Amino acid sequence: MTSANDDVDRTAVPESTTENTPVPETATAAVTTTALQARKSRRVGMFASLGVRNYRYYFAGQVVSNTGTWMQRIAQDWLVLSLTGSSFAVGITTAMQFLPMLLFGLFGGVIADRFGKRRLLMFTQGGMGLLAAVLATLTLTGAVHVWHVYLLAFCLGLITVVDNPTRQTFVAEMVGKRQLRNAVSLNAANFQTARLIGPAVAGAVIAAVGSGWAFAINAMSFAAVITGLMAMRSSELTPLPRVPREQGQLREGLQYVRQHPVLIWPIVMVGFIGTFGFNFPTVLSGFAYSVFHVGAGQYGLLNTAMAVGSLAGALLAARRSRVRLRMLVVAALAFGVLEALTAWAPGYWLFAAMLTVVGLLGLTFNTSSNSTVQLATDPQMRGRVMSLYMMVFTGGTPIGGPVVGWVTEQWGPRIGLFACGAVSAAAALVVGVVLARTARLRLRVTRRGVQLVPVAAA
């Protein structure tokens, strides 16, 4: 298993050891050729995973389902707002949906490790479709109350506890270890594409026929995922080993993460960035309303700018086959610093442009950390590790959302967004310092730039 020390680049050497040593031309040519080959090996085709038949079926089903999911998110918020007239009630709905992940997230990983993932996904996706159908029926018949929405959102969160780690780990069964990074990045691109399409379709459907039909469309969209799962060839899957039911499996998963720095440090950064850095819905409405004084259309454009940047980040990450811990730290640090700087953008259009780059950096970090954690985990532990990953990433929303909302309400949207970026950057900086000290590295400034070198060389 890779350790933090192995993951930090130690290729830099002291200049004094090489400046007077002659190097044969043949050796130089060999080194150059090897370097070029290594560089090419780190690049893969942007859509390489789509060459796998089973993954194509899965990807196509997810395009339809993710679009329906975004439609339901918009329609659900609109329904709660129309029932209560309260933005706080909308926040409660979001908290109810993510609260089960915070409370029970680790148990979902245990279930994912014990059962066949393809069959388990059929049950979870079917359950989500059933909940959407119930909400559609209540809304279309005029019988819906806000407590119905809260209850169904909580039930959806319970299913997500199992669905999230199962979906994350099932990707490896479809495409194998070699193309896992590419497939994870394409999944993120799939989600961000739906983020561009779903809200626009939802707005048109709500305006034309009401929120109930948006829920009905989402319910039907799950049929695409289930059909894709049923159409897969079992012989072309590489099932991960199932873990038999035993005592202490949850504790075993936590101990496994604690013993592997290459797992724990990405998860730590994901926890801080997921809890605070990705709280854009909480602050963007404040920027639109009280900072730039624009309407709903331009507020929607801010979300579109974020989605465009996120989509670009996911596609760029799809071309990379290898990621080091230091790249994760740099991406997280750059994301946090730029997010903090974006808070002080003087004009609306500059703010939107900076949000696009923030979205790109955020998805670069997110997809890279996801694939890094999966690849560094033993197959029989992957469900439990990914459940912890998803718990700290999405389970922090019920905590970070109210905190960021309170800061924004007390001191304004600029301070709120700046605080989100500052916390993310600080977490990345602390992790970077810890990793450097663990590997006994120091910074050295040369004519070629800033390098990390062993302490003795520095």
Short mmCIF file of C-alpha atoms in Angstrom, two decimals:
data_model
loop_
_atom_site.label_atom_id
_atom_site.label_comp_id
_atom_site.label_asym_id
_atom_site.label_seq_id
_atom_site.Cartn_x
_atom_site.Cartn_y
_atom_site.Cartn_z
CA MET A 1 0.00 0.00 0.00
CA THR A 2 1.25 3.45 -0.90
CA SER A 3 2.25 5.69 1.98
CA ALA A 4 2.46 9.45 2.18
CA ASN A 5 6.22 9.22 1.82
CA ASP A 6 5.95 7.23 -1.41
CA ASP A 7 3.47 9.68 -2.87
CA VAL A 8 5.61 12.81 -2.57
CA ASP A 9 7.87 13.44 -5.53
CA ARG A 10 11.51 12.83 -4.59
CA THR A 11 12.93 13.25 -8.06
CA ALA A 12 14.72 16.51 -7.26
CA VAL A 13 18.43 16.10 -6.44
CA PRO A 14 21.04 18.57 -5.20
CA GLU A 15 22.61 20.59 -8.00
CA SER A 16 26.11 19.98 -6.61
CA THR A 17 25.86 16.25 -7.30
CA THR A 18 25.26 16.65 -11.02
CA GLU A 19 26.80 19.84 -12.36
CA ASN A 20 30.31 18.38 -12.96
CA THR A 21 29.31 14.87 -13.97
CA PRO A 22 29.46 14.17 -17.73
CA VAL A 23 26.41 12.41 -19.19
CA PRO A 24 26.76 10.33 -22.36
CA GLU A 25 24.58 11.42 -25.26
CA THR A 26 23.01 7.96 -25.51
CA ALA A 27 22.08 8.09 -21.85
CA THR A 28 20.60 11.57 -22.30
CA ALA A 29 18.54 10.38 -25.26
CA ALA A 30 17.33 7.36 -23.28
CA VAL A 31 16.31 9.54 -20.35
CA THR A 32 14.52 11.96 -22.67
CA THR A 33 12.65 9.13 -24.40
CA THR A 34 11.69 7.61 -21.06
CA ALA A 35 10.42 10.95 -19.78
CA LEU A 36 8.31 11.46 -22.90
CA GLN A 37 6.88 7.97 -22.61
CA ALA A 38 6.08 8.53 -18.94
CA ARG A 39 4.38 11.80 -19.76
CA LYS A 40 2.26 10.13 -22.44
CA SER A 41 1.36 7.30 -20.08
CA ARG A 42 -0.19 9.82 -17.72
CA ARG A 43 -2.61 10.86 -20.46
CA VAL A 44 -5.57 8.82 -21.60
CA GLY A 45 -8.37 9.46 -24.06
CA MET A 46 -10.96 11.83 -22.64
CA PHE A 47 -13.80 9.36 -23.29
CA ALA A 48 -11.79 6.12 -23.01
CA SER A 49 -14.19 4.47 -20.55
CA LEU A 50 -17.06 4.74 -23.01
CA GLY A 51 -15.32 2.03 -25.00
CA VAL A 52 -16.52 -0.41 -22.32
CA ARG A 53 -19.97 -1.71 -23.30
CA ASN A 54 -21.37 -2.04 -19.76
CA TYR A 55 -20.19 1.42 -18.80
CA ARG A 56 -21.87 2.92 -21.90
CA TYR A 57 -25.22 1.53 -20.74
CA TYR A 58 -24.62 2.86 -17.24
CA PHE A 59 -23.51 6.28 -18.52
CA ALA A 60 -26.55 6.65 -20.80
CA GLY A 61 -28.94 5.78 -17.97
CA GLN A 62 -27.23 8.26 -15.66
CA VAL A 63 -27.61 11.08 -18.22
CA VAL A 64 -31.39 10.64 -18.09
CA SER A 65 -31.59 10.04 -14.33
CA ASN A 66 -29.29 12.93 -13.34
CA THR A 67 -31.34 15.31 -15.47
CA GLY A 68 -34.48 14.15 -13.67
CA THR A 69 -32.75 14.54 -10.31
CA TRP A 70 -31.87 18.17 -11.03
CA MET A 71 -35.45 18.77 -12.17
CA GLN A 72 -36.72 17.43 -8.85
CA ARG A 73 -34.27 19.58 -6.85
CA ILE A 74 -35.53 22.76 -8.48
CA ALA A 75 -39.19 21.72 -8.35
CA GLN A 76 -38.91 20.62 -4.72
CA ASP A 77 -37.45 23.94 -3.59
CA TRP A 78 -40.13 25.79 -5.54
CA LEU A 79 -42.88 23.64 -4.02
CA VAL A 80 -41.68 24.21 -0.46
CA LEU A 81 -41.33 27.93 -1.10
CA SER A 82 -44.85 28.10 -2.52
CA LEU A 83 -46.27 26.12 0.43
CA THR A 84 -44.53 28.09 3.18
CA GLY A 85 -43.15 31.30 1.70
CA SER A 86 -40.01 30.65 3.77
CA SER A 87 -36.44 30.22 2.56
CA PHE A 88 -35.66 28.68 5.95
CA ALA A 89 -38.13 25.88 5.14
CA VAL A 90 -36.21 25.24 1.91
CA GLY A 91 -33.04 24.91 3.98
CA ILE A 92 -34.74 22.41 6.29
CA THR A 93 -35.67 20.29 3.26
CA THR A 94 -32.04 20.21 2.15
CA ALA A 95 -30.87 19.36 5.67
CA MET A 96 -33.42 16.51 5.92
CA GLN A 97 -32.10 15.00 2.70
CA PHE A 98 -28.45 15.07 3.78
CA LEU A 99 -28.91 14.31 7.49
CA PRO A 100 -29.11 10.49 7.02
CA MET A 101 -25.69 10.52 5.37
CA LEU A 102 -24.23 12.26 8.41
CA LEU A 103 -25.94 9.87 10.86
CA PHE A 104 -25.76 6.53 9.07
CA GLY A 105 -23.28 7.02 6.22
CA LEU A 106 -20.75 4.46 7.45
CA PHE A 107 -23.36 1.69 7.61
CA GLY A 108 -24.06 2.14 3.90
CA GLY A 109 -20.49 1.12 3.11
CA VAL A 110 -20.83 -2.07 5.15
CA ILE A 111 -23.95 -3.00 3.13
CA ALA A 112 -22.19 -2.15 -0.15
CA ASP A 113 -19.31 -4.50 0.73
CA ARG A 114 -21.63 -7.37 1.65
CA PHE A 115 -23.93 -7.56 -1.39
CA GLY A 116 -23.69 -7.65 -5.17
CA LYS A 117 -23.53 -4.05 -6.31
CA ARG A 118 -25.44 -4.38 -9.57
CA ARG A 119 -28.48 -5.94 -7.89
CA LEU A 120 -28.24 -3.53 -4.96
CA LEU A 121 -28.33 -0.56 -7.34
CA MET A 122 -31.50 -1.89 -8.94
CA PHE A 123 -33.19 -1.79 -5.52
CA THR A 124 -31.88 1.66 -4.53
CA GLN A 125 -32.68 3.27 -7.88
CA GLY A 126 -36.13 1.70 -7.86
CA GLY A 127 -36.72 3.03 -4.35
CA MET A 128 -35.76 6.54 -5.39
CA GLY A 129 -38.13 6.35 -8.34
CA LEU A 130 -40.94 5.21 -6.04
CA LEU A 131 -40.40 8.16 -3.67
CA ALA A 132 -40.50 10.59 -6.62
CA ALA A 133 -43.75 8.97 -7.80
CA VAL A 134 -45.31 9.39 -4.35
CA LEU A 135 -44.37 13.09 -4.24
CA ALA A 136 -45.71 13.55 -7.79
CA THR A 137 -49.04 11.95 -6.81
CA LEU A 138 -49.41 14.07 -3.67
CA THR A 139 -48.61 17.26 -5.59
CA LEU A 140 -50.82 16.58 -8.61
CA THR A 141 -53.80 15.69 -6.39
CA GLY A 142 -53.34 18.81 -4.25
CA ALA A 143 -52.90 16.75 -1.08
CA VAL A 144 -49.28 17.68 -0.44
CA HIS A 145 -48.17 19.39 2.78
CA VAL A 146 -44.71 20.57 3.69
CA TRP A 147 -44.26 17.73 6.20
CA HIS A 148 -44.76 15.29 3.31
CA VAL A 149 -41.80 16.88 1.53
CA TYR A 150 -39.66 16.73 4.67
CA LEU A 151 -40.48 13.04 5.24
CA LEU A 152 -39.86 12.03 1.63
CA ALA A 153 -36.59 14.00 1.57
CA PHE A 154 -35.43 12.13 4.69
CA CYS A 155 -36.41 8.76 3.14
CA LEU A 156 -34.51 9.70 -0.01
CA GLY A 157 -31.47 10.44 2.15
CA LEU A 158 -31.75 7.01 3.79
CA ILE A 159 -31.65 5.29 0.39
CA THR A 160 -28.74 7.50 -0.66
CA VAL A 161 -26.76 6.19 2.32
CA VAL A 162 -26.59 2.82 0.54
CA ASP A 163 -26.77 4.05 -3.06
CA ASN A 164 -23.78 6.41 -2.91
CA PRO A 165 -21.01 3.99 -1.88
CA THR A 166 -22.53 1.28 -4.08
CA ARG A 167 -22.47 3.50 -7.18
CA GLN A 168 -18.97 4.73 -6.42
CA THR A 169 -17.51 1.24 -6.09
CA PHE A 170 -19.55 -0.31 -8.95
CA VAL A 171 -17.59 1.84 -11.41
CA ALA A 172 -14.47 -0.26 -10.77
CA GLU A 173 -16.43 -3.43 -11.56
CA MET A 174 -17.43 -2.02 -14.95
CA VAL A 175 -14.18 -0.48 -16.21
CA GLY A 176 -11.42 -2.02 -14.10
CA LYS A 177 -8.60 -0.36 -12.22
CA ARG A 178 -6.79 1.09 -15.24
CA GLN A 179 -9.68 3.28 -16.44
CA LEU A 180 -11.17 4.06 -13.04
CA ARG A 181 -9.95 7.68 -12.93
CA ASN A 182 -11.35 8.33 -16.39
CA ALA A 183 -14.73 6.82 -15.51
CA VAL A 184 -15.00 8.79 -12.24
CA SER A 185 -14.27 12.00 -14.15
CA LEU A 186 -16.84 11.16 -16.84
CA ASN A 187 -19.42 10.49 -14.12
CA ALA A 188 -18.75 13.99 -12.77
CA ALA A 189 -19.05 15.43 -16.29
CA ASN A 190 -22.33 13.54 -16.68
CA PHE A 191 -23.67 15.09 -13.47
CA GLN A 192 -22.57 18.60 -14.43
CA THR A 193 -24.14 18.27 -17.89
CA ALA A 194 -27.41 17.36 -16.21
CA ARG A 195 -26.91 20.36 -13.94
CA LEU A 196 -26.93 22.56 -17.04
CA ILE A 197 -30.00 20.91 -18.60
CA GLY A 198 -32.17 19.86 -15.66
CA PRO A 199 -32.93 23.27 -14.06
CA ALA A 200 -33.82 24.80 -17.42
CA VAL A 201 -36.21 21.95 -18.25
CA ALA A 202 -37.64 22.09 -14.73
CA GLY A 203 -38.34 25.81 -15.06
CA ALA A 204 -40.21 25.25 -18.30
CA VAL A 205 -42.22 22.32 -16.90
CA ILE A 206 -43.12 24.17 -13.68
CA ALA A 207 -44.25 27.22 -15.64
CA ALA A 208 -46.31 25.11 -18.06
CA VAL A 209 -47.92 22.37 -15.95
CA GLY A 210 -46.65 22.71 -12.36
CA SER A 211 -44.14 21.06 -10.02
CA GLY A 212 -46.00 17.76 -9.86
CA TRP A 213 -45.13 16.84 -13.44
CA ALA A 214 -41.45 17.56 -12.81
CA PHE A 215 -41.56 14.96 -10.01
CA ALA A 216 -43.35 12.54 -12.33
CA ILE A 217 -40.67 12.95 -15.01
CA ASN A 218 -37.98 12.27 -12.44
CA ALA A 219 -39.79 9.12 -11.29
CA MET A 220 -39.84 7.82 -14.87
CA SER A 221 -36.16 8.72 -15.42
CA PHE A 222 -35.03 5.99 -13.03
CA ALA A 223 -36.31 3.42 -15.51
CA ALA A 224 -33.38 4.38 -17.76
CA VAL A 225 -30.84 3.44 -15.08
CA ILE A 226 -32.55 0.16 -14.21
CA THR A 227 -32.84 -0.76 -17.90
CA GLY A 228 -29.12 -0.07 -18.38
CA LEU A 229 -28.23 -2.23 -15.37
CA MET A 230 -30.38 -5.09 -16.67
CA ALA A 231 -28.83 -4.86 -20.15
CA MET A 232 -25.27 -5.30 -18.87
CA ARG A 233 -23.33 -8.50 -19.52
CA SER A 234 -22.41 -10.15 -16.24
CA SER A 235 -19.49 -11.92 -17.90
CA GLU A 236 -17.85 -8.56 -18.68
CA LEU A 237 -18.04 -7.29 -15.09
CA THR A 238 -15.22 -7.76 -12.57
CA PRO A 239 -17.11 -8.19 -9.29
CA LEU A 240 -15.33 -7.06 -6.15
CA PRO A 241 -15.09 -9.73 -3.43
CA ARG A 242 -18.07 -9.76 -1.07
CA VAL A 243 -17.35 -9.44 2.61
CA PRO A 244 -19.18 -11.97 4.85
CA ARG A 245 -21.20 -10.67 7.77
CA GLU A 246 -18.97 -10.35 10.85
CA GLN A 247 -18.71 -8.33 14.03
CA GLY A 248 -16.68 -5.12 14.00
CA GLN A 249 -16.69 -4.44 10.24
CA LEU A 250 -17.51 -0.78 10.74
CA ARG A 251 -14.64 -0.33 13.19
CA GLU A 252 -12.37 -2.26 10.84
CA GLY A 253 -13.09 0.23 8.05
CA LEU A 254 -12.23 3.21 10.25
CA GLN A 255 -9.00 1.60 11.42
CA TYR A 256 -8.05 0.82 7.83
CA VAL A 257 -8.36 4.49 6.84
CA ARG A 258 -6.46 5.64 9.92
CA GLN A 259 -3.53 3.37 9.05
CA HIS A 260 -3.16 4.66 5.48
CA PRO A 261 -2.11 8.32 5.08
CA VAL A 262 -2.84 8.21 1.34
CA LEU A 263 -6.50 7.74 2.31
CA ILE A 264 -6.90 9.84 5.40
CA TRP A 265 -5.46 13.12 4.10
CA PRO A 266 -7.65 13.36 0.95
CA ILE A 267 -10.66 12.52 3.12
CA VAL A 268 -9.71 15.25 5.60
CA MET A 269 -9.51 17.84 2.80
CA VAL A 270 -12.76 16.58 1.26
CA GLY A 271 -14.45 16.98 4.65
CA PHE A 272 -13.49 20.64 5.02
CA ILE A 273 -14.14 21.57 1.39
CA GLY A 274 -17.44 19.66 1.25
CA THR A 275 -18.67 21.21 4.49
CA PHE A 276 -17.62 24.80 3.82
CA GLY A 277 -16.08 25.31 0.38
CA PHE A 278 -19.00 23.94 -1.65
CA ASN A 279 -21.71 25.97 0.10
CA PHE A 280 -22.40 28.12 -2.96
CA PRO A 281 -26.24 27.84 -2.87
CA THR A 282 -26.18 29.50 0.54
CA VAL A 283 -24.28 32.62 -0.60
CA LEU A 284 -24.93 33.07 -4.35
CA SER A 285 -28.53 34.18 -3.85
CA GLY A 286 -27.22 36.83 -1.43
CA PHE A 287 -24.74 38.09 -4.05
CA ALA A 288 -27.48 38.32 -6.68
CA TYR A 289 -29.98 40.06 -4.40
CA SER A 290 -27.99 42.34 -2.10
CA VAL A 291 -24.57 42.81 -3.73
CA PHE A 292 -25.17 43.05 -7.48
CA HIS A 293 -28.95 43.76 -7.34
CA VAL A 294 -29.85 41.50 -10.27
CA GLY A 295 -32.94 39.41 -11.00
CA ALA A 296 -33.67 35.71 -11.10
CA GLY A 297 -32.34 35.31 -14.65
CA GLN A 298 -28.88 36.62 -13.79
CA TYR A 299 -28.90 34.63 -10.55
CA GLY A 300 -29.45 31.52 -12.64
CA LEU A 301 -26.55 32.57 -14.85
CA LEU A 302 -24.21 32.44 -11.84
CA ASN A 303 -25.17 28.80 -11.29
CA THR A 304 -24.67 28.14 -14.99
CA ALA A 305 -21.18 29.65 -14.82
CA MET A 306 -20.31 27.31 -11.97
CA ALA A 307 -21.68 24.33 -13.89
CA VAL A 308 -19.71 25.20 -17.04
CA GLY A 309 -16.47 25.42 -15.06
CA SER A 310 -17.25 22.18 -13.22
CA LEU A 311 -17.93 20.39 -16.51
CA ALA A 312 -14.62 21.62 -17.93
CA GLY A 313 -12.78 20.49 -14.79
CA ALA A 314 -14.32 17.01 -14.99
CA LEU A 315 -13.40 16.59 -18.67
CA LEU A 316 -9.81 17.77 -18.09
CA ALA A 317 -9.48 15.35 -15.16
CA ALA A 318 -10.70 12.53 -17.44
CA ARG A 319 -7.46 12.80 -19.45
CA ARG A 320 -5.21 12.14 -16.47
CA SER A 321 -4.42 8.59 -15.43
CA ARG A 322 -2.28 9.40 -12.38
CA VAL A 323 -2.65 11.89 -9.53
CA ARG A 324 -0.26 12.49 -6.62
CA LEU A 325 -1.19 13.70 -3.17
CA ARG A 326 0.72 16.92 -3.79
CA MET A 327 -1.53 17.65 -6.80
CA LEU A 328 -4.61 17.22 -4.59
CA VAL A 329 -3.13 19.66 -2.07
CA VAL A 330 -2.30 22.20 -4.79
CA ALA A 331 -5.77 21.90 -6.37
CA ALA A 332 -7.49 22.31 -2.98
CA LEU A 333 -5.28 25.28 -2.06
CA ALA A 334 -5.87 26.98 -5.42
CA PHE A 335 -9.63 26.37 -5.10
CA GLY A 336 -9.77 27.92 -1.63
CA VAL A 337 -7.60 30.94 -2.48
CA LEU A 338 -9.56 31.74 -5.65
CA GLU A 339 -12.88 31.29 -3.88
CA ALA A 340 -11.76 33.77 -1.21
CA LEU A 341 -10.60 36.25 -3.87
CA THR A 342 -13.86 35.86 -5.82
CA ALA A 343 -15.74 37.20 -2.80
CA TRP A 344 -14.25 40.65 -3.51
CA ALA A 345 -14.96 40.79 -7.26
CA PRO A 346 -16.21 44.36 -7.89
CA GLY A 347 -18.61 43.61 -10.75
CA TYR A 348 -21.18 41.00 -11.70
CA TRP A 349 -19.51 39.74 -14.90
CA LEU A 350 -16.07 39.44 -13.31
CA PHE A 351 -17.68 37.58 -10.43
CA ALA A 352 -19.35 35.14 -12.88
CA ALA A 353 -16.09 34.59 -14.77
CA MET A 354 -14.18 33.86 -11.55
CA LEU A 355 -16.91 31.44 -10.47
CA THR A 356 -16.29 29.47 -13.66
CA VAL A 357 -12.63 28.95 -12.72
CA VAL A 358 -13.61 28.14 -9.13
CA GLY A 359 -15.95 25.45 -10.47
CA LEU A 360 -13.15 24.04 -12.64
CA LEU A 361 -10.72 23.80 -9.71
CA GLY A 362 -13.36 22.38 -7.39
CA LEU A 363 -14.28 19.52 -9.73
CA THR A 364 -10.60 18.85 -10.49
CA PHE A 365 -10.01 18.31 -6.79
CA ASN A 366 -13.23 16.37 -6.27
CA THR A 367 -12.78 13.84 -9.09
CA SER A 368 -9.06 13.42 -8.41
CA SER A 369 -9.57 12.76 -4.70
CA ASN A 370 -12.42 10.32 -5.41
CA SER A 371 -10.38 8.18 -7.81
CA THR A 372 -7.24 8.43 -5.65
CA VAL A 373 -9.07 7.06 -2.60
CA GLN A 374 -10.66 4.23 -4.60
CA LEU A 375 -7.42 3.14 -6.25
CA ALA A 376 -5.50 3.20 -2.96
CA THR A 377 -8.08 1.00 -1.21
CA ASP A 378 -8.12 -2.80 -1.13
CA PRO A 379 -11.20 -4.08 -3.02
CA GLN A 380 -12.79 -5.76 0.00
CA MET A 381 -12.62 -2.47 1.96
CA ARG A 382 -13.68 -0.11 -0.82
CA GLY A 383 -17.37 0.18 0.11
CA ARG A 384 -16.62 1.15 3.71
CA VAL A 385 -13.89 3.60 2.71
CA MET A 386 -16.09 5.28 0.09
CA SER A 387 -18.98 5.50 2.55
CA LEU A 388 -16.68 7.47 4.87
CA TYR A 389 -15.60 9.61 1.91
CA MET A 390 -19.21 10.40 0.96
CA MET A 391 -20.21 10.93 4.58
CA VAL A 392 -17.65 13.67 5.14
CA PHE A 393 -18.29 15.16 1.69
CA THR A 394 -22.09 15.40 1.70
CA GLY A 395 -22.86 14.70 5.36
CA GLY A 396 -21.24 17.97 6.37
CA THR A 397 -23.93 19.98 4.54
CA PRO A 398 -26.35 20.03 7.53
CA ILE A 399 -23.48 21.50 9.58
CA GLY A 400 -21.78 23.83 7.11
CA GLY A 401 -24.96 25.18 5.53
CA PRO A 402 -26.39 26.78 8.70
CA VAL A 403 -22.95 28.05 9.77
CA VAL A 404 -22.26 29.70 6.41
CA GLY A 405 -25.83 30.99 6.30
CA TRP A 406 -25.44 32.59 9.74
CA VAL A 407 -22.11 34.23 8.78
CA THR A 408 -23.67 35.51 5.54
CA GLU A 409 -26.69 36.90 7.37
CA GLN A 410 -24.58 38.60 10.03
CA TRP A 411 -21.77 40.08 7.90
CA GLY A 412 -22.95 39.85 4.32
CA PRO A 413 -22.38 37.54 1.31
CA ARG A 414 -18.80 38.72 0.67
CA ILE A 415 -17.64 37.71 4.15
CA GLY A 416 -19.59 34.46 3.86
CA LEU A 417 -17.92 33.42 0.59
CA PHE A 418 -14.51 34.62 1.79
CA ALA A 419 -14.86 32.47 4.91
CA CYS A 420 -15.71 29.41 2.78
CA GLY A 421 -12.57 29.90 0.68
CA ALA A 422 -10.35 30.71 3.66
CA VAL A 423 -11.34 27.53 5.52
CA SER A 424 -10.73 25.40 2.40
CA ALA A 425 -7.32 26.99 1.75
CA ALA A 426 -6.28 26.67 5.40
CA ALA A 427 -7.20 22.96 5.45
CA ALA A 428 -5.18 22.32 2.27
CA LEU A 429 -2.20 24.27 3.62
CA VAL A 430 -2.16 22.36 6.92
CA VAL A 431 -2.38 19.00 5.12
CA GLY A 432 0.44 20.08 2.78
CA VAL A 433 2.70 21.03 5.71
CA VAL A 434 1.96 17.74 7.48
CA LEU A 435 2.76 15.71 4.35
CA ALA A 436 5.98 17.64 3.72
CA ARG A 437 7.18 17.11 7.30
CA THR A 438 6.22 13.43 7.19
CA ALA A 439 8.30 12.97 4.05
CA ARG A 440 11.09 15.21 5.48
CA LEU A 441 10.85 17.69 2.62
CA ARG A 442 11.49 21.42 2.46
CA LEU A 443 10.92 24.16 -0.08
CA ARG A 444 13.88 25.33 -2.16
CA VAL A 445 13.75 28.29 -4.52
CA THR A 446 15.98 28.01 -7.60
CA ARG A 447 16.16 29.60 -11.04
CA ARG A 448 13.83 26.82 -12.22
CA GLY A 449 11.19 27.67 -9.65
CA VAL A 450 10.04 26.33 -6.28
CA GLN A 451 10.87 22.69 -5.56
CA LEU A 452 10.23 20.21 -2.76
CA VAL A 453 13.53 18.53 -1.89
CA PRO A 454 14.77 16.30 0.96
CA VAL A 455 15.87 18.16 4.09
CA ALA A 456 19.54 17.23 3.58
CA ALA A 457 19.54 18.71 0.06
CA ALA A 458 17.83 21.90 1.19
#
